[in-house]
Tab-separated table of C-alpha atoms and ligand atoms in Angstrom:
chain	number	residue	atom	x	y	z
P	1100	MET	CA	-127.678	86.487	29.346
P	1101	ARG	CA	-129.094	89.465	31.202
P	1102	GLY	CA	-128.387	93.145	31.661
P	1103	ARG	CA	-126.735	95.704	29.449
P	1104	VAL	CA	-123.621	93.628	28.649
P	1105	GLY	CA	-124.911	90.097	29.301
P	1106	TYR	CA	-124.542	89.276	25.617
P	1107	ARG	CA	-120.744	89.372	25.970
P	1108	HIS	CA	-120.874	85.899	27.525
P	1109	ALA	CA	-121.911	84.608	24.109
P	1110	GLU	CA	-118.468	85.207	22.587
P	1111	PRO	CA	-117.059	81.634	22.636
P	1112	TYR	CA	-120.301	80.251	21.164
P	1113	LEU	CA	-120.411	82.926	18.464
P	1114	ARG	CA	-116.793	82.246	17.489
P	1115	ARG	CA	-117.674	78.592	17.077
P	1116	ASP	CA	-120.933	79.199	15.214
P	1117	PHE	CA	-119.397	81.738	12.825
P	1118	ASN	CA	-116.286	79.556	12.259
P	1119	SER	CA	-114.054	82.390	13.500
P	1120	ARG	CA	-115.073	84.497	10.497
P	1121	CYS	CA	-116.734	87.881	10.136
P	1122	ALA	CA	-120.449	87.463	9.368
P	1123	TYR	CA	-120.269	90.302	6.846
P	1124	CYS	CA	-116.916	90.384	5.029
P	1125	GLY	CA	-115.967	86.725	5.621
P	1126	VAL	CA	-112.468	87.518	6.874
P	1127	HIS	CA	-110.946	84.911	9.232
P	1128	GLU	CA	-109.681	85.895	12.706
P	1129	GLN	CA	-106.228	84.507	11.875
P	1130	VAL	CA	-105.816	86.900	8.951
P	1131	LYS	CA	-106.531	89.830	11.286
P	1132	GLY	CA	-104.272	88.731	14.142
P	1133	GLY	CA	-106.763	86.829	16.303
P	1134	PRO	CA	-110.119	87.214	18.083
P	1135	GLN	CA	-109.109	90.562	19.606
P	1136	ALA	CA	-109.669	92.055	16.126
P	1137	PHE	CA	-113.306	90.934	16.319
P	1138	CYS	CA	-116.361	91.829	18.382
P	1139	ILE	CA	-120.044	91.060	18.869
P	1140	ASP	CA	-122.480	92.906	16.604
P	1141	HIS	CA	-126.220	93.302	17.117
P	1142	PHE	CA	-127.606	92.455	13.678
P	1143	LYS	CA	-130.648	94.618	14.360
P	1144	PRO	CA	-129.122	97.555	16.260
P	1145	ILE	CA	-130.184	98.136	19.866
P	1146	SER	CA	-131.027	101.742	18.905
P	1147	LYS	CA	-133.498	100.380	16.308
P	1148	SER	CA	-135.166	98.217	18.987
P	1149	GLY	CA	-133.049	95.151	18.264
P	1150	PRO	CA	-132.933	92.711	21.197
P	1151	VAL	CA	-129.838	93.125	23.405
P	1152	ASN	CA	-129.352	89.607	24.737
P	1153	ASP	CA	-131.094	87.438	22.154
P	1154	TYR	CA	-128.463	85.037	20.802
P	1155	ALA	CA	-130.134	85.039	17.367
P	1156	ASN	CA	-129.431	88.785	17.070
P	1157	LEU	CA	-125.718	88.452	17.910
P	1158	TYR	CA	-123.173	88.159	15.101
P	1159	TRP	CA	-119.395	87.697	15.272
P	1160	VAL	CA	-117.784	90.400	13.136
P	1161	SER	CA	-114.498	92.147	12.390
P	1162	ILE	CA	-114.086	95.499	14.152
P	1163	PRO	CA	-114.002	97.514	10.872
P	1164	CYS	CA	-117.328	95.980	9.758
P	1165	ASN	CA	-118.813	96.657	13.201
P	1166	MET	CA	-117.716	100.298	13.088
P	1167	ILE	CA	-118.951	100.803	9.525
P	1168	LYS	CA	-122.316	99.175	10.230
P	1169	HIS	CA	-122.715	100.981	13.590
P	1170	ASP	CA	-126.482	101.494	14.037
P	1171	LYS	CA	-127.403	101.563	10.359
P	1172	TRP	CA	-130.691	99.907	9.493
P	1173	PRO	CA	-132.981	100.434	6.482
P	1174	THR	CA	-135.954	102.757	6.942
P	1175	SER	CA	-139.397	101.222	6.482
P	1176	GLU	CA	-139.574	102.983	3.113
P	1177	GLN	CA	-136.278	101.330	2.067
P	1178	GLN	CA	-137.409	97.946	3.393
P	1179	HIS	CA	-140.551	98.259	1.322
P	1180	GLN	CA	-138.316	98.570	-1.772
P	1181	GLY	CA	-136.248	95.542	-0.788
P	1182	TYR	CA	-133.279	97.441	0.648
P	1183	ARG	CA	-131.957	95.596	3.690
P	1184	PHE	CA	-128.927	93.701	4.998
P	1185	ALA	CA	-128.383	90.196	3.651
P	1186	ASP	CA	-128.628	87.854	6.618
P	1187	PRO	CA	-126.040	85.033	6.631
P	1188	CYS	CA	-127.882	83.291	9.491
P	1189	ARG	CA	-131.366	83.206	8.005
P	1190	GLU	CA	-130.711	82.978	4.276
P	1191	GLN	CA	-129.388	79.814	2.751
P	1192	ASP	CA	-127.235	81.650	0.222
P	1193	VAL	CA	-126.495	85.363	0.612
P	1194	GLY	CA	-124.504	84.972	-2.627
P	1195	VAL	CA	-127.749	85.418	-4.591
P	1196	HIS	CA	-127.593	89.126	-3.705
P	1197	PHE	CA	-124.173	89.849	-5.206
P	1198	ALA	CA	-121.583	88.350	-7.524
P	1199	GLU	CA	-117.813	88.655	-7.409
P	1200	THR	CA	-115.824	89.714	-10.477
P	1201	ASP	CA	-112.384	88.288	-11.313
P	1202	ASP	CA	-110.720	91.328	-9.788
P	1203	GLY	CA	-112.442	90.961	-6.414
P	1204	LEU	CA	-115.259	93.484	-6.827
P	1205	LEU	CA	-118.677	92.587	-5.360
P	1206	GLN	CA	-121.440	93.570	-7.759
P	1207	PRO	CA	-124.983	93.770	-6.343
P	1208	LEU	CA	-127.639	91.662	-8.065
P	1209	THR	CA	-130.621	92.676	-5.925
P	1210	ALA	CA	-131.797	95.706	-3.928
P	1211	CYS	CA	-130.719	93.823	-0.819
P	1212	GLY	CA	-127.266	93.259	-2.339
P	1213	GLU	CA	-126.984	96.943	-3.184
P	1214	TYR	CA	-127.860	98.012	0.365
P	1215	HIS	CA	-125.652	95.339	1.947
P	1216	VAL	CA	-122.511	95.911	-0.167
P	1217	SER	CA	-122.660	99.706	-0.102
P	1218	THR	CA	-123.689	100.135	3.559
P	1219	LEU	CA	-121.023	97.709	4.808
P	1220	ARG	CA	-118.522	99.057	2.251
P	1221	LEU	CA	-117.624	95.530	1.218
P	1222	ASN	CA	-115.638	96.859	-1.750
P	1223	ARG	CA	-113.153	98.711	0.437
P	1224	ALA	CA	-109.624	98.415	-0.925
P	1225	TRP	CA	-108.239	95.871	1.535
P	1226	LEU	CA	-111.123	93.424	1.091
P	1227	ARG	CA	-111.102	93.748	-2.657
P	1228	GLU	CA	-107.358	93.096	-2.815
P	1229	HIS	CA	-107.663	90.137	-0.453
P	1230	ARG	CA	-110.408	88.584	-2.623
P	1231	ARG	CA	-108.475	89.202	-5.851
P	1232	ASP	CA	-105.354	87.694	-4.297
P	1233	ARG	CA	-107.339	84.685	-3.007
P	1234	THR	CA	-108.788	84.012	-6.477
P	1235	GLN	CA	-105.304	84.143	-8.012
P	1236	LYS	CA	-104.056	81.699	-5.370
P	1237	TRP	CA	-106.898	79.300	-6.180
P	1238	GLU	CA	-105.929	79.468	-9.845
P	1239	ARG	CA	-102.272	78.806	-9.008
P	1240	LEU	CA	-103.282	75.921	-6.767
P	1241	ASN	CA	-105.312	74.319	-9.562
P	1242	GLU	CA	-102.430	74.783	-11.973
P	1243	ALA	CA	-99.984	73.294	-9.474
P	1244	TYR	CA	-102.274	70.270	-8.926
P	1245	GLN	CA	-102.430	69.701	-12.668
P	1246	LEU	CA	-98.642	69.903	-12.988
P	1247	GLN	CA	-98.203	67.561	-10.048
P	1248	ILE	CA	-100.367	64.907	-11.714
P	1249	GLU	CA	-98.603	65.257	-15.074
P	1250	LEU	CA	-95.175	65.116	-13.459
P	1251	GLN	CA	-96.066	62.029	-11.441
P	1252	HIS	CA	-97.248	60.237	-14.586
P	1253	SER	CA	-94.164	61.296	-16.446
P	1254	ILE	CA	-91.810	60.016	-13.707
P	1255	GLU	CA	-93.633	56.682	-13.540
P	1256	ALA	CA	-93.343	56.225	-17.301
P	1257	ARG	CA	-89.587	56.799	-17.526
P	1258	PRO	CA	-86.574	54.758	-16.429
P	1259	THR	CA	-84.363	56.381	-13.793
P	1260	ASP	CA	-82.003	58.917	-15.277
P	1261	ASP	CA	-80.827	62.476	-14.544
P	1262	ALA	CA	-83.947	64.056	-15.970
P	1263	THR	CA	-86.133	61.873	-13.749
P	1264	ARG	CA	-84.136	62.812	-10.655
P	1265	ILE	CA	-84.630	66.477	-11.468
P	1266	MET	CA	-88.305	65.843	-11.997
P	1267	GLN	CA	-88.511	64.151	-8.610
P	1268	ARG	CA	-86.962	67.199	-6.944
P	1269	LEU	CA	-89.386	69.367	-8.851
P	1270	LEU	CA	-92.249	67.212	-7.661
P	1271	SER	CA	-91.338	67.590	-3.987
P	1272	PHE	CA	-90.879	71.345	-4.507
P	1273	LEU	CA	-94.311	71.491	-6.105
P	1274	SER	CA	-95.863	69.507	-3.256
P	1275	GLU	CA	-94.489	72.000	-0.725
P	1276	GLU	CA	-95.823	74.915	-2.764
P	1277	ILE	CA	-99.230	73.250	-2.923
P	1278	GLN	CA	-99.271	72.746	0.847
P	1279	GLY	CA	-98.336	76.401	1.404
P	1280	LEU	CA	-101.116	77.644	-0.878
P	1281	LYS	CA	-103.640	75.318	0.770
P	1282	ASN	CA	-102.701	76.631	4.219
P	1283	GLU	CA	-103.148	80.236	3.101
P	1284	LEU	CA	-106.448	79.512	1.387
P	1285	THR	CA	-107.851	77.793	4.475
P	1286	VAL	CA	-108.087	81.167	6.218
P	1287	ALA	CA	-108.777	83.316	3.121
P	1288	ILE	CA	-112.194	84.849	2.534
P	1289	PRO	CA	-114.361	82.096	1.006
P	1290	MET	CA	-115.510	82.327	-2.604
P	1291	TRP	CA	-119.007	83.842	-2.591
Q	2270	LIG	ZN1	-115.845	92.085	8.452
């Protein structure tokens, strides 16, 4: 990769390496209508002497995150105090910098988390609602799994009668609901 826009050739590799998700908010391309809603971000901005064509400085991100981040970078004074972006490529678990509440809010746990969450505006309404909704779906999925197991046991234990036939219909309904939830959760923002 050379020149001013050479880094654009990295797109297919970045999509693969970032699992088609935004490096910052975790949103999946599919939820946003495809890869056209994403772009390549220079983790360390070019204007702050970040390398232009170094693959290790290129991140696959959603367009809103890219626009919000723009050329923001902590000053050396801020860096000295621990304020910086969490780096999903060089840190084993960026989740140590913030925790998610039941209603989808990301609460910073470190100076890095504070800088990261506030600078990238990771508590913007859409993301927060998506995370809250995803957590509720996980809870419903767990409940549905539990019901499925109980229903299966119950059907096996009873002789065939009307109630059992209804239970069997209920079981297939439940299985379809479970599959639907699983499909949605596959592309939801992961649990931090
Ligand atoms: Zn994003």
